[in-house]
Amino acid sequence: MRHPEHPEARGEDSAGAGPRPLRPGPPASPGNLPAELTAFVGRAAELAAVTAALAETRLVTVTGTGGVGKSRLAVRAAAALRPRDGAWLVELAGVRDPELVAHALAGALELTDHTSRPPRQVLLDRLAGREPLLVVDGFEHLVAATASLVGELLRRCPGLRVLAAGRRPLGTAGERVLPLAPLAEPEAAALFADRAAAAVPGFTVEGAHRAEVLELCRRLEGIPLALELAAGRLRALSPGQLLARLDDRFRLLTGARPDGPARHRTLRTAIGWSHELCTARERLLWARLSVFSGPFDLEAAEYVCGGEGLPADEVLDVLDDLLAQSVLTREESAAGVRYRMLDTVRAYGADWLRATGDMARMRRRHRDWYLGLATWCELEWFSPRQARVAALVACELPNLRAALEFCLTEPEETHLGRHLAGTLWFCWVGCGRLAEGRHWLDRAVELDGGGPGREASRLKALWVLGYVAILQGDTVPALRALEECRDTAERVGDAVAAAYAVHRLGCLALVGDDMPRAERLLRSALEEYRRLGELNSNVLMARVELAMALAFQGALDTAVELCEDVREVCEEHGERWALAYALYVLGYAAWTRGEPDRARELVARCLELDHAFHDLLGTVLAVELLALFTVAEDAAEAAVLQGAASRLWRSVGLPLFGSRYFGGPHALCAERARELLGEEGYAAGLRAGALLAPDAAVARALGRAPAAEGGRGGRGGAPAPYTDEPAASPSRKGGETAG
């Protein structure tokens, strides 16, 4: 039964049922809004209208034609509001599968969850009690899925606000729609002048150019994207020449589609005019670049778009010309310089690419590049470049999704989709994306299509699926996938796949408390790895897992020897992810041997590494051990850490796998804390720790936050941000630049 004060109990929709007052966060409130790379011109009245609407209702949608500046306005408004729990940009233009909308939302919010719960449920759990602002952009092709998700989030998370930007409303109850008109003439001229000055330093609209610029603004109807495209042409043409060419183009094309809105015709005409002014090579590159989903780098553009009329070594020059004409934008990312094409411009290029009959070939080249990139990243994961790989796959995720979608919807490409989904195991497992990995792997193994390498790709997808399911605590599907992989691999003679399947079956036995079986299977897998010459992060993890099985059976010396060997190999190869788990075992052994200082040092380093990789399982295991190390010197702090761990386990799965072995340190810590604090004192510590968000919990466990603050983690009275990512997690750049 609902509480009588709940909005739904009063028959009201929560999106418009008297929202809480907007409470600004601290100056450094969390979020991922991109930095503005160009001046924001005008729109004072529109900004005020958005702010006022968000104070009155919890769902506001800015609508308008493509290129009118919806995205830029929404991001600027969100940045000015500074909501308490951050403003978060969710870009959906590159998402094609409706089932991935919730994954995209969770990714934008930097939420990490290792359980098998649907991402929608994860979002509901994490947003409960928080007051963030979501900026949802580019949802037009996913209206039903987006509206369903946004509507449920708003109903069940009363502190949430959503600012959407699209060409049509979401159609959700309680939505306030604010149509965005093009710029008025003075603001349009100011925008043109600003962008023109960037192309031609010293350019102004005064004097001889004034009348021509004002006429340009009138002809382009104040649409920011059209104005930016025109301004980009001033390196080669004068305003008068621009106007003359534009007049010719309008006479030819205006009214060509009488069924469409006038402003849509104007924008398409303006983009078509800009396209017509491009050289043949510029038009060719524009069309080919439309296969990218989200940002891309130069190397990708050269490989995918080079050849047949545009040599790869000339792509850079042509790309630079498209940048100068505002067809592309340049942005910085954690993985380096990236380029982006606005969705409106990309759609125009895609139409041309289809008209040439070259779309399928370009999508295959796009797929080939990202399959190669994933293969390189898998190899480089076992190297000093692990952190770079993690940053790279985060930037390239939209394009990797596009490559997966292409493979898994084309019958002759299915085997490559399975191979790609399996190759990205390090992204799913090592970078905290288990739920999305499970989505792709489940799809991949259900499909029957394929080609050369069909069996090998299926076997890889199966053992990776089993691995992901184990970490999600989903043991029945894990066992089914791994046994199928092992049996099929033995039948067809694939020794590598069989070894990985046996390894993960050993891991399943480990978390299921069958230590003798875990030891037997892991030893068998390691022997096969040695015979095959296999050495990578997975092999090192098998050694660590064997060490865990031995340590839990009392063979500490052998466990320590194994993990010291792993540590040596990790240092030699620059591996850090598997190293963290080796340090966990070494810390456990040091504590067991009565070396508390060394134990704390080892596990603290383990925690730092796990948190940097967004590995929640490793993070929470380390916090549990540090709580045990703390209990003798500060029982109240140990209780707080156990409370923080309990919150983390909700995002990982069954606490301590339901294992009496993994749960041993927790039980011992709880027993001692209760003896020292009493039941009430211990319970109070647990409650305080449960208020800590992951960043704050990690800082607390590492001794970087004052213990006297109780559950506030040194953050004052406000709850900690809900992000499950490191505090230094890089924000992404993006969003429409026009207007």
mmCIF file of N, CA and C in Angstrom, residues 12-113:
data_model
loop_
_atom_site.group_PDB
_atom_site.id
_atom_site.type_symbol
_atom_site.label_atom_id
_atom_site.label_comp_id
_atom_site.label_asym_id
_atom_site.label_seq_id
_atom_site.Cartn_x
_atom_site.Cartn_y
_atom_site.Cartn_z
ATOM 1 N N GLU A 12 -1.882 11.742 -9.040
ATOM 2 C CA GLU A 12 -1.097 12.685 -9.834
ATOM 3 C C GLU A 12 0.052 11.949 -10.497
ATOM 4 N N ASP A 13 0.517 12.454 -11.598
ATOM 5 C CA ASP A 13 1.715 11.917 -12.220
ATOM 6 C C ASP A 13 2.927 12.566 -11.592
ATOM 7 N N SER A 14 3.939 11.739 -11.302
ATOM 8 C CA SER A 14 5.083 12.249 -10.547
ATOM 9 C C SER A 14 5.926 13.237 -11.333
ATOM 10 N N ALA A 15 5.804 13.248 -12.686
ATOM 11 C CA ALA A 15 6.612 14.194 -13.452
ATOM 12 C C ALA A 15 6.168 15.625 -13.227
ATOM 13 N N GLY A 16 4.934 15.814 -12.793
ATOM 14 C CA GLY A 16 4.487 17.184 -12.625
ATOM 15 C C GLY A 16 3.829 17.431 -11.289
ATOM 16 N N ALA A 17 4.095 16.568 -10.309
ATOM 17 C CA ALA A 17 3.388 16.648 -9.041
ATOM 18 C C ALA A 17 4.177 17.441 -8.022
ATOM 19 N N GLY A 18 4.342 18.722 -8.289
ATOM 20 C CA GLY A 18 4.991 19.562 -7.292
ATOM 21 C C GLY A 18 6.391 19.125 -6.959
ATOM 22 N N PRO A 19 7.367 19.284 -7.877
ATOM 23 C CA PRO A 19 8.719 18.808 -7.618
ATOM 24 C C PRO A 19 9.357 19.530 -6.449
ATOM 25 N N ARG A 20 10.359 18.849 -5.879
ATOM 26 C CA ARG A 20 11.123 19.486 -4.819
ATOM 27 C C ARG A 20 11.806 20.730 -5.363
ATOM 28 N N PRO A 21 12.074 21.716 -4.538
ATOM 29 C CA PRO A 21 12.800 22.889 -5.021
ATOM 30 C C PRO A 21 14.171 22.489 -5.562
ATOM 31 N N LEU A 22 14.605 23.172 -6.609
ATOM 32 C CA LEU A 22 15.935 22.910 -7.157
ATOM 33 C C LEU A 22 16.995 23.327 -6.146
ATOM 34 N N ARG A 23 17.837 22.355 -5.772
ATOM 35 C CA ARG A 23 18.883 22.650 -4.799
ATOM 36 C C ARG A 23 20.233 22.531 -5.478
ATOM 37 N N PRO A 24 20.936 23.635 -5.666
ATOM 38 C CA PRO A 24 22.222 23.546 -6.351
ATOM 39 C C PRO A 24 23.238 22.774 -5.534
ATOM 40 N N GLY A 25 24.099 22.076 -6.240
ATOM 41 C CA GLY A 25 25.159 21.331 -5.582
ATOM 42 C C GLY A 25 26.350 22.211 -5.317
ATOM 43 N N PRO A 26 27.434 21.618 -4.815
ATOM 44 C CA PRO A 26 28.654 22.373 -4.581
ATOM 45 C C PRO A 26 29.269 22.814 -5.896
ATOM 46 N N PRO A 27 30.240 23.732 -5.859
ATOM 47 C CA PRO A 27 30.843 24.207 -7.109
ATOM 48 C C PRO A 27 31.375 23.086 -7.978
ATOM 49 N N ALA A 28 31.857 22.007 -7.347
ATOM 50 C CA ALA A 28 32.405 20.890 -8.115
ATOM 51 C C ALA A 28 31.435 19.713 -8.111
ATOM 52 N N SER A 29 30.130 19.988 -8.274
ATOM 53 C CA SER A 29 29.145 18.916 -8.255
ATOM 54 C C SER A 29 29.411 17.960 -9.410
ATOM 55 N N PRO A 30 29.028 16.675 -9.243
ATOM 56 C CA PRO A 30 29.393 15.672 -10.240
ATOM 57 C C PRO A 30 28.621 15.858 -11.534
ATOM 58 N N GLY A 31 28.992 15.106 -12.528
ATOM 59 C CA GLY A 31 28.320 15.164 -13.813
ATOM 60 C C GLY A 31 29.297 14.880 -14.927
ATOM 61 N N ASN A 32 28.788 14.847 -16.160
ATOM 62 C CA ASN A 32 29.641 14.550 -17.310
ATOM 63 C C ASN A 32 29.412 15.514 -18.465
ATOM 64 N N LEU A 33 28.880 16.714 -18.169
ATOM 65 C CA LEU A 33 28.581 17.649 -19.246
ATOM 66 C C LEU A 33 29.858 18.040 -19.975
ATOM 67 N N PRO A 34 29.813 18.115 -21.303
ATOM 68 C CA PRO A 34 31.019 18.468 -22.053
ATOM 69 C C PRO A 34 31.387 19.931 -21.880
ATOM 70 N N ALA A 35 32.674 20.201 -22.005
ATOM 71 C CA ALA A 35 33.135 21.589 -21.991
ATOM 72 C C ALA A 35 32.686 22.278 -23.276
ATOM 73 N N GLU A 36 32.367 23.565 -23.179
ATOM 74 C CA GLU A 36 31.965 24.316 -24.367
ATOM 75 C C GLU A 36 33.217 24.750 -25.129
ATOM 76 N N LEU A 37 33.263 24.379 -26.399
ATOM 77 C CA LEU A 37 34.441 24.676 -27.212
ATOM 78 C C LEU A 37 34.270 25.935 -28.046
ATOM 79 N N THR A 38 33.031 26.411 -28.169
ATOM 80 C CA THR A 38 32.760 27.652 -28.896
ATOM 81 C C THR A 38 31.835 28.509 -28.050
ATOM 82 N N ALA A 39 31.759 29.788 -28.372
ATOM 83 C CA ALA A 39 30.942 30.711 -27.585
ATOM 84 C C ALA A 39 29.463 30.375 -27.717
ATOM 85 N N PHE A 40 28.744 30.500 -26.615
ATOM 86 C CA PHE A 40 27.292 30.336 -26.625
ATOM 87 C C PHE A 40 26.685 31.705 -26.888
ATOM 88 N N VAL A 41 25.900 31.805 -27.950
ATOM 89 C CA VAL A 41 25.406 33.103 -28.400
ATOM 90 C C VAL A 41 23.897 33.202 -28.177
ATOM 91 N N GLY A 42 23.463 34.256 -27.485
ATOM 92 C CA GLY A 42 22.042 34.545 -27.334
ATOM 93 C C GLY A 42 21.313 33.543 -26.457
ATOM 94 N N ARG A 43 20.021 33.372 -26.740
ATOM 95 C CA ARG A 43 19.137 32.412 -26.082
ATOM 96 C C ARG A 43 18.880 32.728 -24.600
ATOM 97 N N ALA A 44 19.011 33.967 -24.170
ATOM 98 C CA ALA A 44 18.784 34.298 -22.758
ATOM 99 C C ALA A 44 17.349 33.978 -22.347
ATOM 100 N N ALA A 45 16.374 34.347 -23.176
ATOM 101 C CA ALA A 45 14.975 34.092 -22.836
ATOM 102 C C ALA A 45 14.684 32.597 -22.797
ATOM 103 N N GLU A 46 15.256 31.849 -23.729
ATOM 104 C CA GLU A 46 15.030 30.409 -23.773
ATOM 105 C C GLU A 46 15.653 29.713 -22.564
ATOM 106 N N LEU A 47 16.842 30.162 -22.172
ATOM 107 C CA LEU A 47 17.477 29.598 -20.973
ATOM 108 C C LEU A 47 16.615 29.839 -19.746
ATOM 109 N N ALA A 48 16.088 31.036 -19.633
ATOM 110 C CA ALA A 48 15.221 31.359 -18.495
ATOM 111 C C ALA A 48 13.964 30.502 -18.506
ATOM 112 N N ALA A 49 13.420 30.245 -19.707
ATOM 113 C CA ALA A 49 12.205 29.439 -19.808
ATOM 114 C C ALA A 49 12.464 27.993 -19.388
ATOM 115 N N VAL A 50 13.609 27.449 -19.783
ATOM 116 C CA VAL A 50 13.950 26.081 -19.392
ATOM 117 C C VAL A 50 14.118 25.996 -17.880
ATOM 118 N N THR A 51 14.841 26.952 -17.301
ATOM 119 C CA THR A 51 15.062 26.961 -15.855
ATOM 120 C C THR A 51 13.744 27.056 -15.097
ATOM 121 N N ALA A 52 12.865 27.943 -15.556
ATOM 122 C CA ALA A 52 11.571 28.106 -14.892
ATOM 123 C C ALA A 52 10.733 26.837 -15.009
ATOM 124 N N ALA A 53 10.764 26.197 -16.175
ATOM 125 C CA ALA A 53 9.969 24.983 -16.369
ATOM 126 C C ALA A 53 10.461 23.854 -15.470
ATOM 127 N N LEU A 54 11.780 23.722 -15.329
ATOM 128 C CA LEU A 54 12.324 22.664 -14.479
ATOM 129 C C LEU A 54 12.044 22.911 -13.000
ATOM 130 N N ALA A 55 11.791 24.159 -12.641
ATOM 131 C CA ALA A 55 11.419 24.452 -11.250
ATOM 132 C C ALA A 55 9.971 24.060 -10.979
ATOM 133 N N GLU A 56 9.166 23.924 -12.048
ATOM 134 C CA GLU A 56 7.743 23.642 -11.887
ATOM 135 C C GLU A 56 7.370 22.200 -12.190
ATOM 136 N N THR A 57 8.154 21.526 -13.024
ATOM 137 C CA THR A 57 7.851 20.152 -13.400
ATOM 138 C C THR A 57 9.159 19.391 -13.552
ATOM 139 N N ARG A 58 9.066 18.066 -13.583
ATOM 140 C CA ARG A 58 10.283 17.260 -13.554
ATOM 141 C C ARG A 58 10.668 16.688 -14.903
ATOM 142 N N LEU A 59 9.875 16.938 -15.937
ATOM 143 C CA LEU A 59 10.225 16.501 -17.286
ATOM 144 C C LEU A 59 9.963 17.641 -18.250
ATOM 145 N N VAL A 60 11.031 18.149 -18.831
ATOM 146 C CA VAL A 60 10.945 19.236 -19.802
ATOM 147 C C VAL A 60 11.611 18.753 -21.080
ATOM 148 N N THR A 61 10.929 18.924 -22.197
ATOM 149 C CA THR A 61 11.497 18.527 -23.487
ATOM 150 C C THR A 61 11.597 19.736 -24.398
ATOM 151 N N VAL A 62 12.808 20.004 -24.855
ATOM 152 C CA VAL A 62 13.056 21.068 -25.827
ATOM 153 C C VAL A 62 12.959 20.440 -27.210
ATOM 154 N N THR A 63 12.022 20.902 -28.026
ATOM 155 C CA THR A 63 11.825 20.333 -29.353
ATOM 156 C C THR A 63 12.179 21.362 -30.414
ATOM 157 N N GLY A 64 12.421 20.855 -31.612
ATOM 158 C CA GLY A 64 12.736 21.748 -32.723
ATOM 159 C C GLY A 64 13.386 20.988 -33.847
ATOM 160 N N THR A 65 13.527 21.633 -34.963
ATOM 161 C CA THR A 65 14.129 21.011 -36.130
ATOM 162 C C THR A 65 15.597 20.702 -35.876
ATOM 163 N N GLY A 66 16.146 19.797 -36.658
ATOM 164 C CA GLY A 66 17.562 19.481 -36.547
ATOM 165 C C GLY A 66 18.413 20.722 -36.775
ATOM 166 N N GLY A 67 19.448 20.865 -35.950
ATOM 167 C CA GLY A 67 20.364 21.982 -36.124
ATOM 168 C C GLY A 67 19.913 23.284 -35.522
ATOM 169 N N VAL A 68 18.763 23.310 -34.809
ATOM 170 C CA VAL A 68 18.270 24.572 -34.262
ATOM 171 C C VAL A 68 18.950 24.914 -32.934
ATOM 172 N N GLY A 69 19.722 23.966 -32.374
ATOM 173 C CA GLY A 69 20.477 24.258 -31.158
ATOM 174 C C GLY A 69 19.872 23.689 -29.896
ATOM 175 N N LYS A 70 19.040 22.639 -30.022
ATOM 176 C CA LYS A 70 18.387 22.046 -28.850
ATOM 177 C C LYS A 70 19.401 21.495 -27.854
ATOM 178 N N SER A 71 20.351 20.737 -28.368
ATOM 179 C CA SER A 71 21.327 20.082 -27.487
ATOM 180 C C SER A 71 22.178 21.106 -26.760
ATOM 181 N N ARG A 72 22.628 22.109 -27.497
ATOM 182 C CA ARG A 72 23.496 23.121 -26.893
ATOM 183 C C ARG A 72 22.746 23.890 -25.806
ATOM 184 N N LEU A 73 21.491 24.210 -26.072
ATOM 185 C CA LEU A 73 20.691 24.921 -25.081
ATOM 186 C C LEU A 73 20.493 24.066 -23.832
ATOM 187 N N ALA A 74 20.178 22.782 -24.017
ATOM 188 C CA ALA A 74 19.930 21.903 -22.879
ATOM 189 C C ALA A 74 21.177 21.751 -22.020
ATOM 190 N N VAL A 75 22.319 21.576 -22.658
ATOM 191 C CA VAL A 75 23.564 21.414 -21.896
ATOM 192 C C VAL A 75 23.911 22.696 -21.150
ATOM 193 N N ARG A 76 23.731 23.846 -21.806
ATOM 194 C CA ARG A 76 24.016 25.123 -21.142
ATOM 195 C C ARG A 76 23.074 25.322 -19.942
ATOM 196 N N ALA A 77 21.799 25.012 -20.108
ATOM 197 C CA ALA A 77 20.843 25.170 -19.006
ATOM 198 C C ALA A 77 21.190 24.243 -17.848
ATOM 199 N N ALA A 78 21.547 22.998 -18.166
ATOM 200 C CA ALA A 78 21.882 22.039 -17.112
ATOM 201 C C ALA A 78 23.123 22.470 -16.351
ATOM 202 N N ALA A 79 24.115 22.979 -17.067
ATOM 203 C CA ALA A 79 25.342 23.423 -16.411
ATOM 204 C C ALA A 79 25.068 24.594 -15.477
ATOM 205 N N ALA A 80 24.158 25.465 -15.873
ATOM 206 C CA ALA A 80 23.851 26.630 -15.030
ATOM 207 C C ALA A 80 23.084 26.230 -13.773
ATOM 208 N N LEU A 81 22.283 25.164 -13.854
ATOM 209 C CA LEU A 81 21.461 24.761 -12.713
ATOM 210 C C LEU A 81 22.276 24.097 -11.609
ATOM 211 N N ARG A 82 23.327 23.395 -11.957
ATOM 212 C CA ARG A 82 24.173 22.695 -10.979
ATOM 213 C C ARG A 82 23.350 21.906 -9.953
ATOM 214 N N PRO A 83 22.562 20.913 -10.369
ATOM 215 C CA PRO A 83 21.767 20.136 -9.413
ATOM 216 C C PRO A 83 22.655 19.423 -8.401
ATOM 217 N N ARG A 84 22.076 19.114 -7.251
ATOM 218 C CA ARG A 84 22.865 18.616 -6.128
ATOM 219 C C ARG A 84 23.653 17.353 -6.471
ATOM 220 N N ASP A 85 23.031 16.439 -7.194
ATOM 221 C CA ASP A 85 23.701 15.186 -7.530
ATOM 222 C C ASP A 85 24.155 15.149 -8.986
ATOM 223 N N GLY A 86 24.378 16.325 -9.558
ATOM 224 C CA GLY A 86 25.026 16.403 -10.855
ATOM 225 C C GLY A 86 24.083 16.448 -12.041
ATOM 226 N N ALA A 87 24.611 16.956 -13.126
ATOM 227 C CA ALA A 87 23.907 16.979 -14.410
ATOM 228 C C ALA A 87 24.630 16.018 -15.342
ATOM 229 N N TRP A 88 23.876 15.117 -15.971
ATOM 230 C CA TRP A 88 24.461 14.005 -16.727
ATOM 231 C C TRP A 88 23.878 13.972 -18.132
ATOM 232 N N LEU A 89 24.737 14.048 -19.135
ATOM 233 C CA LEU A 89 24.318 14.016 -20.532
ATOM 234 C C LEU A 89 24.236 12.572 -21.017
ATOM 235 N N VAL A 90 23.085 12.192 -21.566
ATOM 236 C CA VAL A 90 22.861 10.864 -22.135
ATOM 237 C C VAL A 90 22.623 11.049 -23.626
ATOM 238 N N GLU A 91 23.567 10.644 -24.451
ATOM 239 C CA GLU A 91 23.452 10.807 -25.897
ATOM 240 C C GLU A 91 22.969 9.497 -26.513
ATOM 241 N N LEU A 92 21.811 9.541 -27.148
ATOM 242 C CA LEU A 92 21.200 8.337 -27.700
ATOM 243 C C LEU A 92 21.244 8.283 -29.222
ATOM 244 N N ALA A 93 21.809 9.286 -29.868
ATOM 245 C CA ALA A 93 21.809 9.305 -31.336
ATOM 246 C C ALA A 93 22.521 8.090 -31.912
ATOM 247 N N GLY A 94 23.570 7.611 -31.231
ATOM 248 C CA GLY A 94 24.333 6.479 -31.740
ATOM 249 C C GLY A 94 23.807 5.129 -31.309
ATOM 250 N N VAL A 95 22.722 5.097 -30.536
ATOM 251 C CA VAL A 95 22.146 3.832 -30.068
ATOM 252 C C VAL A 95 21.054 3.409 -31.036
ATOM 253 N N ARG A 96 21.119 2.193 -31.512
ATOM 254 C CA ARG A 96 20.121 1.725 -32.471
ATOM 255 C C ARG A 96 19.164 0.696 -31.866
ATOM 256 N N ASP A 97 19.621 -0.077 -30.914
ATOM 257 C CA ASP A 97 18.814 -1.128 -30.310
ATOM 258 C C ASP A 97 18.039 -0.565 -29.117
ATOM 259 N N PRO A 98 16.688 -0.619 -29.135
ATOM 260 C CA PRO A 98 15.920 -0.099 -27.995
ATOM 261 C C PRO A 98 16.311 -0.732 -26.659
ATOM 262 N N GLU A 99 16.779 -1.973 -26.686
ATOM 263 C CA GLU A 99 17.168 -2.645 -25.445
ATOM 264 C C GLU A 99 18.413 -2.025 -24.818
ATOM 265 N N LEU A 100 19.147 -1.222 -25.591
ATOM 266 C CA LEU A 100 20.376 -0.626 -25.076
ATOM 267 C C LEU A 100 20.156 0.764 -24.477
ATOM 268 N N VAL A 101 18.924 1.262 -24.504
ATOM 269 C CA VAL A 101 18.671 2.598 -23.957
ATOM 270 C C VAL A 101 19.030 2.647 -22.479
ATOM 271 N N ALA A 102 18.587 1.651 -21.725
ATOM 272 C CA ALA A 102 18.896 1.627 -20.286
ATOM 273 C C ALA A 102 20.391 1.462 -20.054
ATOM 274 N N HIS A 103 21.061 0.650 -20.880
ATOM 275 C CA HIS A 103 22.518 0.500 -20.758
ATOM 276 C C HIS A 103 23.210 1.839 -21.015
ATOM 277 N N ALA A 104 22.745 2.562 -22.046
ATOM 278 C CA ALA A 104 23.349 3.860 -22.359
ATOM 279 C C ALA A 104 23.147 4.844 -21.214
ATOM 280 N N LEU A 105 21.979 4.803 -20.611
ATOM 281 C CA LEU A 105 21.695 5.689 -19.485
ATOM 282 C C LEU A 105 22.609 5.362 -18.303
ATOM 283 N N ALA A 106 22.728 4.078 -17.996
ATOM 284 C CA ALA A 106 23.593 3.666 -16.891
ATOM 285 C C ALA A 106 25.052 4.021 -17.177
ATOM 286 N N GLY A 107 25.467 3.858 -18.434
ATOM 287 C CA GLY A 107 26.840 4.209 -18.787
ATOM 288 C C GLY A 107 27.108 5.692 -18.654
ATOM 289 N N ALA A 108 26.152 6.511 -19.086
ATOM 290 C CA ALA A 108 26.325 7.959 -18.970
ATOM 291 C C ALA A 108 26.386 8.392 -17.512
ATOM 292 N N LEU A 109 25.633 7.716 -16.659
ATOM 293 C CA LEU A 109 25.647 8.029 -15.225
ATOM 294 C C LEU A 109 26.849 7.418 -14.517
ATOM 295 N N GLU A 110 27.677 6.694 -15.285
ATOM 296 C CA GLU A 110 28.891 6.073 -14.746
ATOM 297 C C GLU A 110 28.571 5.096 -13.626
ATOM 298 N N LEU A 111 27.491 4.320 -13.831
ATOM 299 C CA LEU A 111 27.099 3.315 -12.857
ATOM 300 C C LEU A 111 27.716 1.981 -13.230
ATOM 301 N N THR A 112 28.279 1.313 -12.253
ATOM 302 C CA THR A 112 28.843 -0.009 -12.448
ATOM 303 C C THR A 112 28.026 -0.998 -11.641
ATOM 304 N N ASP A 113 27.575 -2.071 -12.299
ATOM 305 C CA ASP A 113 26.794 -3.077 -11.599
ATOM 306 C C ASP A 113 27.175 -4.442 -12.146
#
